[in-house]
Coordinates of C-alpha atoms in Angstrom, one line a residue:
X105 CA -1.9 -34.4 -52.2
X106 CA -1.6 -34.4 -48.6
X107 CA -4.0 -32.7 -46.5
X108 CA -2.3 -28.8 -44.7
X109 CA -1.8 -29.7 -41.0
X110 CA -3.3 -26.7 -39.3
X111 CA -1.5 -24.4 -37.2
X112 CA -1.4 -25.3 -33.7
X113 CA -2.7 -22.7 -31.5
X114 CA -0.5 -20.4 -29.4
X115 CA -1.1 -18.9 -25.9
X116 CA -2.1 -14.9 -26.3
X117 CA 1.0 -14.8 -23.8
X118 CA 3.3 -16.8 -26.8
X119 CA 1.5 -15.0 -29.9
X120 CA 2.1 -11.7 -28.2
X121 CA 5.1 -11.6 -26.9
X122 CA 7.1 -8.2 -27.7
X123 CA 9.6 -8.6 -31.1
X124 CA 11.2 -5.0 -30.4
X125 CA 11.3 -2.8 -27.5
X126 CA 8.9 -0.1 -28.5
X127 CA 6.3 -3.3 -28.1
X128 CA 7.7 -3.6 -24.3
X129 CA 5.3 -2.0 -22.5
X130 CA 5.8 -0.1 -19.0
X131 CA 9.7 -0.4 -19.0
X132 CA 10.3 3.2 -20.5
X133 CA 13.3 3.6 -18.3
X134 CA 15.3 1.0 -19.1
X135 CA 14.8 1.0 -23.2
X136 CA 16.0 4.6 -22.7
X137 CA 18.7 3.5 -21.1
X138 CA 19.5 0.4 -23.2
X139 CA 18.7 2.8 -26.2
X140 CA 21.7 5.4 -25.4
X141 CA 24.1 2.2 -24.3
X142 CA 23.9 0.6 -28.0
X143 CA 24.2 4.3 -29.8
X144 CA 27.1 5.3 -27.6
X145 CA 28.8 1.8 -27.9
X146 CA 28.7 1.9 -24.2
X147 CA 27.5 -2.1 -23.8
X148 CA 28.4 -3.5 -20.4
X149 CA 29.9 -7.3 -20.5
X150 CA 26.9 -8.6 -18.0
X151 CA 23.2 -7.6 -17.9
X152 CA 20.9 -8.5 -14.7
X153 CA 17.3 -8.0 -14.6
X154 CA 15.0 -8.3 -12.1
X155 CA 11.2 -8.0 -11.2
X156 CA 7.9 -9.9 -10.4
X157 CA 6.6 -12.3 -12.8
X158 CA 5.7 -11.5 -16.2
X159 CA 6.7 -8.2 -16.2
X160 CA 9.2 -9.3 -19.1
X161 CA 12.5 -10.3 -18.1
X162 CA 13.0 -13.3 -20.5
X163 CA 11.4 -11.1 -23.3
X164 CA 13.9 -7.7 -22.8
X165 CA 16.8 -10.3 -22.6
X166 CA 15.8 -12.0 -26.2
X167 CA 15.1 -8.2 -27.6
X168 CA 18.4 -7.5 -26.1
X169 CA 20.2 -10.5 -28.0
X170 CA 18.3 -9.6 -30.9
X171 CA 19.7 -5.8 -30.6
X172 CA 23.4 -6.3 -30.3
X173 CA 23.3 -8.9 -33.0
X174 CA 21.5 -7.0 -35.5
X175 CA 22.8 -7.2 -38.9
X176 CA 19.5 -5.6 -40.9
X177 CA 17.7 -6.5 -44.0
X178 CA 20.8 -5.6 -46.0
X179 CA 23.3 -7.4 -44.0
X180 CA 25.7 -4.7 -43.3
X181 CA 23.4 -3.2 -40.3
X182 CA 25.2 -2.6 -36.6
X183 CA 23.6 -2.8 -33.0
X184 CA 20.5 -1.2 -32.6
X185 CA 17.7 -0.7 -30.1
X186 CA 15.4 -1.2 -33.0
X187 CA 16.1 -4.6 -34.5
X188 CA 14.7 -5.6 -38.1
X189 CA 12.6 -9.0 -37.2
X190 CA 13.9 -9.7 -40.7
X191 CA 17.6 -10.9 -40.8
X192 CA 18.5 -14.2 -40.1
X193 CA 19.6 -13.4 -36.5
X194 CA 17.2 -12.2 -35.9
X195 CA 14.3 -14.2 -36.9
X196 CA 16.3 -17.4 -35.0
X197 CA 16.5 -15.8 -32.0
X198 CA 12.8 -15.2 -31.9
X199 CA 12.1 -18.6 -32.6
X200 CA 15.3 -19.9 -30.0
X201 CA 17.3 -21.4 -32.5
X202 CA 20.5 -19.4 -32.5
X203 CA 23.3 -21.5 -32.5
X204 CA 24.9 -18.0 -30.3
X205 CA 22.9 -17.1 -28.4
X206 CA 22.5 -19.9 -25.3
X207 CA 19.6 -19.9 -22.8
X208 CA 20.1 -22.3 -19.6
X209 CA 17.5 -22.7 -16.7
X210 CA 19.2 -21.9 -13.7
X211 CA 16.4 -23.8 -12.1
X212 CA 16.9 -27.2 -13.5
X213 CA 20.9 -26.4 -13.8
X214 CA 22.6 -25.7 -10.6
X215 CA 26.0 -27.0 -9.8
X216 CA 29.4 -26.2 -10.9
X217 CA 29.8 -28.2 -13.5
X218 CA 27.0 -26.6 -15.2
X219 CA 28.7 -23.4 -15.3
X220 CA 32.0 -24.6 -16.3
X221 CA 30.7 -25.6 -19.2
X222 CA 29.7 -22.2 -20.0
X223 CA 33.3 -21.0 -18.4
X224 CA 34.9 -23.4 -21.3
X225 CA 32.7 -22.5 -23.9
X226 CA 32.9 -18.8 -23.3
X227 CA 36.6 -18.9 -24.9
X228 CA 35.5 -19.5 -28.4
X229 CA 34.7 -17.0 -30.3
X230 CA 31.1 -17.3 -32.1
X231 CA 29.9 -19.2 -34.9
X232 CA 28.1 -16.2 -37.2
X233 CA 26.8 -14.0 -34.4
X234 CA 29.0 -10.6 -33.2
X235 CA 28.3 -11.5 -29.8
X236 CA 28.0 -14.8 -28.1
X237 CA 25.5 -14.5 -25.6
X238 CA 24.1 -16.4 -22.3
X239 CA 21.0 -15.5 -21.1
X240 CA 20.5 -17.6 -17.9
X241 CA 17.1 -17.0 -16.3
X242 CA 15.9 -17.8 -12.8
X243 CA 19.7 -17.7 -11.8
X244 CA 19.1 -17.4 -8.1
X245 CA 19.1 -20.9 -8.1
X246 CA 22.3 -21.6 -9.3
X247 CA 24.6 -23.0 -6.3
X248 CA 27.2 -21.3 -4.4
X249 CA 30.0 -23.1 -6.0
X250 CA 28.3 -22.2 -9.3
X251 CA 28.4 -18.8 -8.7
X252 CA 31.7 -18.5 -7.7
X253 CA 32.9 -20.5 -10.1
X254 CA 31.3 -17.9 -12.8
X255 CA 32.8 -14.8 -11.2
X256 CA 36.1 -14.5 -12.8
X257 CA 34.6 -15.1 -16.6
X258 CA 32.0 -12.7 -15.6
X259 CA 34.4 -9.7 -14.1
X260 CA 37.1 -10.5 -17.2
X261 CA 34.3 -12.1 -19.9
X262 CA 36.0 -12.4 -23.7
X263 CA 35.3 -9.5 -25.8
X264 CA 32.6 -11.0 -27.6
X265 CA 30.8 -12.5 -24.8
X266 CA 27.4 -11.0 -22.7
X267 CA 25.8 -12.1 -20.2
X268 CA 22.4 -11.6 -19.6
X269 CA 20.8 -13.1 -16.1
X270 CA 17.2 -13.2 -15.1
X271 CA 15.7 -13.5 -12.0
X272 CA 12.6 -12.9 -9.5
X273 CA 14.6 -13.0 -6.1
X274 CA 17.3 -10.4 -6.2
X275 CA 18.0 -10.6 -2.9
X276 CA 19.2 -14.6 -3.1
X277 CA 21.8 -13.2 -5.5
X278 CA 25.7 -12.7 -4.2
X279 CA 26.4 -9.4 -4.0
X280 CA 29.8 -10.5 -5.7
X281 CA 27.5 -11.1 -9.1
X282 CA 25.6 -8.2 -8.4
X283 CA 28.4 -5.3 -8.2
X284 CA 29.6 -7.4 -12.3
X285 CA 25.8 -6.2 -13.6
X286 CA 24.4 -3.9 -14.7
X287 CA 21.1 -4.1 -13.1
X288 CA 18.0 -3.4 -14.4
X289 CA 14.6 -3.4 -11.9
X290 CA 11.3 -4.2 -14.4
X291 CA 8.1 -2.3 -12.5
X292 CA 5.2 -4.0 -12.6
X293 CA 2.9 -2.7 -15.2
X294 CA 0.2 -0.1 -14.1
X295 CA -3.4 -1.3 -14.3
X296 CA -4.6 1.6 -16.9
X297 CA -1.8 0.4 -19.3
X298 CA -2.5 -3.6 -18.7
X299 CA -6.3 -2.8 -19.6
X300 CA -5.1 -1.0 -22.6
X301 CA -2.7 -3.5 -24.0
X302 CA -5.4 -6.1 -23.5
X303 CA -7.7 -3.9 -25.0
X304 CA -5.8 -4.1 -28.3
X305 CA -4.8 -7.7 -28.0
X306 CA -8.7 -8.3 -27.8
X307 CA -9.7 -6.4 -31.0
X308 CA -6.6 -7.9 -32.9
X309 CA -8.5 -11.5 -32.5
X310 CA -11.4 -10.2 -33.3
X311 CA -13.1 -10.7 -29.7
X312 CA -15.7 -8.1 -28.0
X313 CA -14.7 -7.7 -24.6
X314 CA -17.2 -4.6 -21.8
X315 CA -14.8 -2.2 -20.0
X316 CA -15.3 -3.6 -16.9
X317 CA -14.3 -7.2 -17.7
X318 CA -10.8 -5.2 -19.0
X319 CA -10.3 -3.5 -15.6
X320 CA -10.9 -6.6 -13.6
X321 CA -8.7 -8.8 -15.7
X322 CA -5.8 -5.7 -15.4
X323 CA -6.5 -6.0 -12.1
X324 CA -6.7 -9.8 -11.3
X325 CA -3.6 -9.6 -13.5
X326 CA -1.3 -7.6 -10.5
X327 CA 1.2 -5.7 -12.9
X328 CA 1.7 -9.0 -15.0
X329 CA 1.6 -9.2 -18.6
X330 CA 1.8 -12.9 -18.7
X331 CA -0.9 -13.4 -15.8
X332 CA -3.4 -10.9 -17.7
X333 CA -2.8 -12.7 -20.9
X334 CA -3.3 -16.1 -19.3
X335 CA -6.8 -14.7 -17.9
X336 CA -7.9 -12.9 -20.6
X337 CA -6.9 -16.2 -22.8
X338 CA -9.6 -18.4 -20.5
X339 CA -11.8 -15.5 -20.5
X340 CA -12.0 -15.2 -24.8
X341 CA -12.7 -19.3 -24.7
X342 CA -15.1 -19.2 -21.7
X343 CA -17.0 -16.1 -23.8
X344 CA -17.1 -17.5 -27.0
X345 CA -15.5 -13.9 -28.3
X346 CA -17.4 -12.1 -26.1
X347 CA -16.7 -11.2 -22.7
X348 CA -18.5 -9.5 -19.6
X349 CA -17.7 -8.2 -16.8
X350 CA -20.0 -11.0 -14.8
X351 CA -18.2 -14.4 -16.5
X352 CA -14.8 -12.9 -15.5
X353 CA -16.1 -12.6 -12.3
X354 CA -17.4 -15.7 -11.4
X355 CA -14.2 -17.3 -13.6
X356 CA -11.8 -15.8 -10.8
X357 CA -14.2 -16.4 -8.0
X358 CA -14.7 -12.6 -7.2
X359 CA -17.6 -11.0 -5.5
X360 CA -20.1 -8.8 -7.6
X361 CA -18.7 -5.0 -6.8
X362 CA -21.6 -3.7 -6.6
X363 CA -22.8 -6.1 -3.9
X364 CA -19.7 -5.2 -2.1
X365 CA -20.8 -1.8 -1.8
X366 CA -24.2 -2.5 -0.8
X367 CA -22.3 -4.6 2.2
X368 CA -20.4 -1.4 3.0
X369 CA -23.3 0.3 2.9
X370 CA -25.0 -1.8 5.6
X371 CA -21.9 -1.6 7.6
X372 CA -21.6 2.1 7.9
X373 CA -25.2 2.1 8.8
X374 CA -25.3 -0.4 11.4
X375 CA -27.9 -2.9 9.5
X376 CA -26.8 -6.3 10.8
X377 CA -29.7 -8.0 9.3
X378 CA -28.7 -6.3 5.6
X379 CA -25.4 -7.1 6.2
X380 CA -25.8 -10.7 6.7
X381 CA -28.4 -11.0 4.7
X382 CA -25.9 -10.1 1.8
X383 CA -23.1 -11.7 2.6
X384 CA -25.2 -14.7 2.7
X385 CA -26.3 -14.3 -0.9
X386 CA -22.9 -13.5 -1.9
X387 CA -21.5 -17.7 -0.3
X388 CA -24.7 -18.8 -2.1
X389 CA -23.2 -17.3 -5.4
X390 CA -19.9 -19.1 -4.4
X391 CA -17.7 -16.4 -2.8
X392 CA -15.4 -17.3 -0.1
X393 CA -15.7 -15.1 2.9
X394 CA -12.1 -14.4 2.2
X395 CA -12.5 -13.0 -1.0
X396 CA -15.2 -10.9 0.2
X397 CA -13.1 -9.2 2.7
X398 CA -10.4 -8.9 0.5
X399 CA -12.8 -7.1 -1.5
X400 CA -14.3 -4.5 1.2
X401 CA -10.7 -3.9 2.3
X402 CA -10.2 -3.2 -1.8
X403 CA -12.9 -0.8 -1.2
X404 CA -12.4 1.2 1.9
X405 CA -8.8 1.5 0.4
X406 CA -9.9 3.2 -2.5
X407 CA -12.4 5.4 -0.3
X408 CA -9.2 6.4 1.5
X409 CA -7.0 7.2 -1.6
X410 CA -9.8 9.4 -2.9
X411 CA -10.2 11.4 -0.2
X412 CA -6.7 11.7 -0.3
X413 CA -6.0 12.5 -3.5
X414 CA -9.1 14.0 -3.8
X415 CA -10.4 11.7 -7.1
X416 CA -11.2 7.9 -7.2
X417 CA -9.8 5.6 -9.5
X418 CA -10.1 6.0 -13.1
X419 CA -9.8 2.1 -13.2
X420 CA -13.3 1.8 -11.6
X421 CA -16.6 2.1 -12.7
X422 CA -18.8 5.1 -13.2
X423 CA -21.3 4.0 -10.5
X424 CA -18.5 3.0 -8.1
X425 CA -16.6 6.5 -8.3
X426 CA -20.0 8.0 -7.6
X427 CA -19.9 5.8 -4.8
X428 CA -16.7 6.0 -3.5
X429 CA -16.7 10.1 -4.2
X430 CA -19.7 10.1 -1.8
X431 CA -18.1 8.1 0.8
X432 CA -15.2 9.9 0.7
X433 CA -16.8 13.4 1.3
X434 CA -19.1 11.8 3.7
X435 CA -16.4 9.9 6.1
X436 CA -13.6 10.9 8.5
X437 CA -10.4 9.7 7.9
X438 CA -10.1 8.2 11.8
X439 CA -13.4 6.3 10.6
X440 CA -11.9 4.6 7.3
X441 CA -8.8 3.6 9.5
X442 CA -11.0 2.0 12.3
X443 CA -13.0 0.2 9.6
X444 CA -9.5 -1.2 7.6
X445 CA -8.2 -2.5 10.9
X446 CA -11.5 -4.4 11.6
X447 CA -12.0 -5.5 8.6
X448 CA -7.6 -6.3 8.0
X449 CA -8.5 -8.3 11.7
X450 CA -11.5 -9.8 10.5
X451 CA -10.2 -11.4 7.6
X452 CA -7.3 -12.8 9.8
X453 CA -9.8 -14.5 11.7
X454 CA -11.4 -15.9 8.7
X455 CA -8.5 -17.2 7.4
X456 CA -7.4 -19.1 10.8
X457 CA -11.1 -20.2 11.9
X458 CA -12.2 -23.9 11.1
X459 CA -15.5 -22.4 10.4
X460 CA -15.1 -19.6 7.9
X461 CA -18.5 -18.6 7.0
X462 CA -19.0 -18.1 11.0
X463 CA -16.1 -16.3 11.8
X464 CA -17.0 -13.8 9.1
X465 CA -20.7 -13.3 10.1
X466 CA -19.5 -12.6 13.6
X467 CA -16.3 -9.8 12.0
X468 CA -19.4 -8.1 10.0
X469 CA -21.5 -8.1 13.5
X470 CA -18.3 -6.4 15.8
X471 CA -17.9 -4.1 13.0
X472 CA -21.6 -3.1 13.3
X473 CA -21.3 -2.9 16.6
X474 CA -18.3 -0.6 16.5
X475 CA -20.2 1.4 14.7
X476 CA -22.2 2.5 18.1
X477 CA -19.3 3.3 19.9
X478 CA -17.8 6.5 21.0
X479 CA -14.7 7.5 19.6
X480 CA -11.7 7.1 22.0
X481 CA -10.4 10.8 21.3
X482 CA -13.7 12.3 21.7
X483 CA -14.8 10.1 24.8
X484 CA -11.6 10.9 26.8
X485 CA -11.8 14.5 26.4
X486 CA -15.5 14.2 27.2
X487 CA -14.4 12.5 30.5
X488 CA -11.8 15.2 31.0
X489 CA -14.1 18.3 30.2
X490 CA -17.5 16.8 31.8
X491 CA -16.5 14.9 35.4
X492 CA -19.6 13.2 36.0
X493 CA -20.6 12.5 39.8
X494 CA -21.9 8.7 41.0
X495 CA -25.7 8.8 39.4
X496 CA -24.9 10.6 36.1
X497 CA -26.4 9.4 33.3
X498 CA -23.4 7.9 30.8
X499 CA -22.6 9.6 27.6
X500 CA -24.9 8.8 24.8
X501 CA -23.4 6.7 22.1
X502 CA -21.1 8.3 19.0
X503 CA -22.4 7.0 15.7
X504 CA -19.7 6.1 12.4
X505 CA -19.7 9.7 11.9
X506 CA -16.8 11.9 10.4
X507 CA -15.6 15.0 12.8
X508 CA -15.7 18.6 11.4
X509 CA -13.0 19.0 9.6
X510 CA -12.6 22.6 10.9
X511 CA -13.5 24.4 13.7
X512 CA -17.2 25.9 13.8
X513 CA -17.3 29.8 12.2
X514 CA -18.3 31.5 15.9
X515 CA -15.3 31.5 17.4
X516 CA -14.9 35.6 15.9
X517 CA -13.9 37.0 19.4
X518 CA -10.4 35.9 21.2
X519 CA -10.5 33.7 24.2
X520 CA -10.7 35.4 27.7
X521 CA -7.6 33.4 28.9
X522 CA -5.2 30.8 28.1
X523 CA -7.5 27.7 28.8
X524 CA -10.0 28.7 26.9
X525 CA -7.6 29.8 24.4
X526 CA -6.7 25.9 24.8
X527 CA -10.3 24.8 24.4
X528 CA -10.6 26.1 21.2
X529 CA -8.1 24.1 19.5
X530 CA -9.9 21.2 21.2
X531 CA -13.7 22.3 19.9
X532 CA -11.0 22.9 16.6
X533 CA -10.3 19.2 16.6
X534 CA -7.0 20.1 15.8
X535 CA -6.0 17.6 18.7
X536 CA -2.2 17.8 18.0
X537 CA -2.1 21.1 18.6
X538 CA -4.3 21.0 21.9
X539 CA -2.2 18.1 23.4
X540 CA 1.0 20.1 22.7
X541 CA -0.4 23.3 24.0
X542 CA -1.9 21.6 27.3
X543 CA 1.0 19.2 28.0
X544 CA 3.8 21.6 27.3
X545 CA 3.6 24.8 27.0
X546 CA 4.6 27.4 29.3
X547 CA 2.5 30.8 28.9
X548 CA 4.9 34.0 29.2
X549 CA 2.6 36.8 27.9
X550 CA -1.3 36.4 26.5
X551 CA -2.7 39.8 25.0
X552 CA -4.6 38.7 22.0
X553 CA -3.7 38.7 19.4
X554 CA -0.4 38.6 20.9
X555 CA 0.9 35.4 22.9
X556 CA 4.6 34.2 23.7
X557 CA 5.1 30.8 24.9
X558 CA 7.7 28.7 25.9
X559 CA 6.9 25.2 24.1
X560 CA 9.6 22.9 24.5
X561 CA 10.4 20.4 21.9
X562 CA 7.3 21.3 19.4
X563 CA 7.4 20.8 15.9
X564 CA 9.5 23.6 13.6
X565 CA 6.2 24.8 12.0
X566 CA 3.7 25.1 15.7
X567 CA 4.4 28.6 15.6
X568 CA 2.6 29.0 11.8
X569 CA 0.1 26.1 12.5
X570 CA -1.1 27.7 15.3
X571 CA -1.1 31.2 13.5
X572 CA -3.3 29.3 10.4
X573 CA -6.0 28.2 13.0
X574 CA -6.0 31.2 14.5
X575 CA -6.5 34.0 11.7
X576 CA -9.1 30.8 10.5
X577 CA -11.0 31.3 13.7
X578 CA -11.1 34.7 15.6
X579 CA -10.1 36.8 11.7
X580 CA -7.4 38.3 13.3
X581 CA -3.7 38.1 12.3
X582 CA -2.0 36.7 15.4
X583 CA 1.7 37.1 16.6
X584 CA 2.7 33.9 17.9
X585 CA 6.3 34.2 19.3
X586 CA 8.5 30.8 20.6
X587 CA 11.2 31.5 23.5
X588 CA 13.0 29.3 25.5
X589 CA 12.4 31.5 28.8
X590 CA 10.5 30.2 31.5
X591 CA 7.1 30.8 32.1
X592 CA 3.8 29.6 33.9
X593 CA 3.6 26.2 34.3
X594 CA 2.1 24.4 31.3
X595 CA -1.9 23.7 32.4
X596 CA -0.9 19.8 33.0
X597 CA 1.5 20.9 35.2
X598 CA -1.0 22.8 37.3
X599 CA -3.9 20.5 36.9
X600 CA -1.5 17.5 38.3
X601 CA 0.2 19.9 41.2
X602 CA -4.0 20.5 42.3
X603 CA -4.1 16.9 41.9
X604 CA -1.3 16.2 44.2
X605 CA -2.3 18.9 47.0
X606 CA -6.0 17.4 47.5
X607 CA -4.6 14.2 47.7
X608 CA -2.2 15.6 50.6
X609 CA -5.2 17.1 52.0
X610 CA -7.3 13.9 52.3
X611 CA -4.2 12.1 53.4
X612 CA -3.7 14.4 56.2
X613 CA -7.2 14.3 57.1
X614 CA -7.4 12.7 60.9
X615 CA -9.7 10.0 60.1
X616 CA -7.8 9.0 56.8
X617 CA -5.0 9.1 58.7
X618 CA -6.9 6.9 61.6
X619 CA -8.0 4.2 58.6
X620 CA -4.2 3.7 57.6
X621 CA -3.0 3.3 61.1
X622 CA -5.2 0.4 61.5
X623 CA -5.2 -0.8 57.8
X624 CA -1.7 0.2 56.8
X625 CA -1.3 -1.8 53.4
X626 CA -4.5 -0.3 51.9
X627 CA -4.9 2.2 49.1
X628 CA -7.0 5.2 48.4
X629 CA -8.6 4.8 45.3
X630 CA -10.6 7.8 45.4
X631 CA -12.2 10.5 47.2
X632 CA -14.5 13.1 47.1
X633 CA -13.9 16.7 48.7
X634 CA -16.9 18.9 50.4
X635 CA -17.6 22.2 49.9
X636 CA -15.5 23.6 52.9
X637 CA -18.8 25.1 54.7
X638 CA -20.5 21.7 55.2
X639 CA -20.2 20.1 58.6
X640 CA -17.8 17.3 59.4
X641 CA -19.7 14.4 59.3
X642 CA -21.2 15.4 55.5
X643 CA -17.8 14.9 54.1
X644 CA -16.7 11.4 53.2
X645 CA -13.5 9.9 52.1
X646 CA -12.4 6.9 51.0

């Protein structure tokens, strides 16, 4: 007697691909949808789906075949969204088989005469199945004489003909093909539902696999089923039937997360020699500098979201929410935006350079040195509020440092006057509001907490922002009332129209005047203006 042949061993993305729709996982919409098509015997002649890859196109359009040829266990079953995995069409379908039900590679089958063989075989009816069915994936490819060759059959397709068509460019499609479809856009799957099916997939073959190692393979996986199950396939052999977080790390080449963090740490504190120090280490243990940008960009992105949203990412760890929670309460909004761009333009730089590892030292060293500088909001209205004669000591350096998010609680009694009615939206930070309130409004009445203004084009709700900050501020309900009368000019205005008349009167000072006459292509770039009781000669213009 013959030694059994063992059973060859199949892919976890083969072995576990979906034999009914309620194993399709993340496509709820479109079941639903299928689901009340079949039970209202409302079946369209053509079916397109679309989506990245792996998210299950070829699978829905073999669960689709299955459905509408459905005859059950019994033999006397109808369409269903449920199919038994038991009758013969079934069972051939699944193993691609099915003398009716016809799959072509749009890839590797392009031209016309391709399709007219499907054209000519369409008008026969089928050999056992109640539909004859084409499922032609990647169909983008197909030619434009192939696709127009196919639109008549596909607008007036025999009654027991579907199409089904597949593909991951939608947008190379004809829109003549697409208004025959009904289309159907697969999402990719969510990250919390990859890890879970994995999860499961894991235990069924009797693997061990940490948390972690789930989320990063969910993760690496980037909404596809087929990617994740090709990872976690190479992670199961690399482990032995056991995996950790670490192996599927250094399997896909990523940096150790919490490293990361202890690089943004560095950052954010200005430690240059901790900073290169660890990214160092981090090439040693055979991370590109890429990847390790990618991965601080990863992580000032999810800082962001959670200040945001107010909650990190369930997908992380527990140490790395505690992290990210602290940054997050800890860190302005206008910082994490300053620290994606440098690190969105360091990693440009990388990726360009002929010496990586250089070009990433020197991103981590201008990010640090960012770090020291002043904020350009906050130093211009410095300059603005604080003029600073020649001698004056230059303002001292802003540190990586969030802003208050509100206005300080002393402001109880109301400004004396309009600027400093101004300048407390500015000590507010509520720098929108100041900008709009300098630049454009024009004051028609200010008896607090009463004040009319005339305020151009301003937002629909400046009236009620302005109120909010105000009854924050001062305690006081305030009646802010909007006209279109004119009033004072707005305190730009003014400030540029005192501009403009000390200008005139340096330029109509005699010996300005004397300088142009001799020099009469030259400039004033700036002047000074004495107190109007000095003498002559202790004035100076130039």
């Amino acid at each position: 007697m013959s030694e059994l042949i063992p059973e060859p061993y199949r892919v976890l993305a083969r072995k576990y691909r979906p034999q009914g729709f309620d194993t399709l996982i993340g496509q709820d919409a479109m079941v639903k949808t299928l689901a009340n098509a079949i039970a209202g015997d409302r079946l369209a002649h053509a079916f397109l789906l679309t989506g990245v890859r792996g998210v299950g196109k070829t699978s829905t359009a073999r669960l689709l075949a299955k459905s509408l040829n459905c005859i059950g266990p019994d033999g006397q079953g109808g369409a269903t969204i449920s199919p038994c995995n038991v009758c013969e069409p079934c069972v051939a379908i699944s193993e691609s088989r099915y003398i009716d039900v016809i799959e072509m590679d749009a890839a590797s089958r392009t031209g016309v005469d391709d399709v007219r063989e499907i054209i000519e075989a369409a008008r026969y009816a089928a050999v056992s199945a109640r539909y004859k069915i084409y499922i032609i994936d990647e169909v983008h490819m197909l030619s434009r004489n192939a696709f127009n060759a196919l639109l008549k059959t596909l607008e007036e397709p025999p009654s027991h003909v579907k199409f089904i068509f597949a593909t991951t460019e939608i947008q190379k499609v004809p829109v003549t093909v697409l208004s025959r479809c009904q289309r159907f856009d697969l999402k990719r799957i969510p990250t919390e539902l990859l890890a879970s099916h994995f999860g499961g997939i894991t235990a069924k073959e009797g693997a061990e696999i940490e948390d972690e190692a789930l989320q990063l393979i969910a993760r690496a996986a980037e909404g596809s089923v087929r990617d994740g199950l090709s990872i976690l396939d190479q992670a199961l052999a690399h482990g032995h039937g056991k995996v950790i977080a670490q192996d599927v790390r250094d399997m896909l080449g990523l940096s150790d997360r919490s490293r990361t963090r202890e690089l943004l740490a560095a950052l954010i504190g200005g430690d240059g020699k901790a900073a290169l120090d660890n990214l160092a280490a981090q090439y040693a243990l055979g991370t590109s500098p890429d990847a390790l940008f990618e991965a601080l960009l990863e992580l000032v992105h999810g800082v962001t979201r959670a200040q945001v949203t107010g909650t990190p990412d369930a997908a992380m760890s527990e140490e790395e929410r505690t992290a990210v929670s602290d940054w997050a309460g800890s860190l302005g909004a206008p910082v994490l935006h300053r620290l994606w761009q440098l690190l969105l333009k360091g990693l440009s730089e990388i990726r360009s350079a002929p010496m990586p590892m250089q070009a990433a030292e020197m991103a981590l060293l201008r990010i640090i040195h960012a770090s020291t500088l002043p904020d350009p909001g906050d130093l211009v209205r410095r300059l603005l509020a604080e003029p600073r004669g020649e001698g004056s000591a230059p303002p001292a350096p802003t540190e990586l440092r969030p802003p208050p998010a509100s206005a300080p609680s002393a402001f109880k009694a109301a400004p004396r006057d309009f600027k400093a009615f101004v300048k407390m939206f500015e000590d507010g930070h509520e720098s929108v509001l100041e900008t709009i309130l300098h630049d454009r409004c024009q004051l028609l009445r200010y008896a607090p907490p009463t004040i009319e203004l005339n305020a151009g084009d301003a937002p629909a709700d400046f009236a009620s922002r302005l109120g909010a900050c105000l009854k924050e501020w001062t305690g006081e309900r305030w009646t802010v009332t909007l006209t279109t009368s004119p009033g004072t000019p707005s305190l730009k205005a003014q400030a540029e129209a005192e501009a403009a008349a000390k200008r005139a009167r340096v330029m109509a000072d005699p010996a300005v005047r004397a300088v142009f006459e001799v020099f009469p292509d030259a400039e004033l770039v700036d002047y000074e203006i004495g107190d109007p009781s000095e003498t002559e000669s202790s004035r100076s213009a130039q």
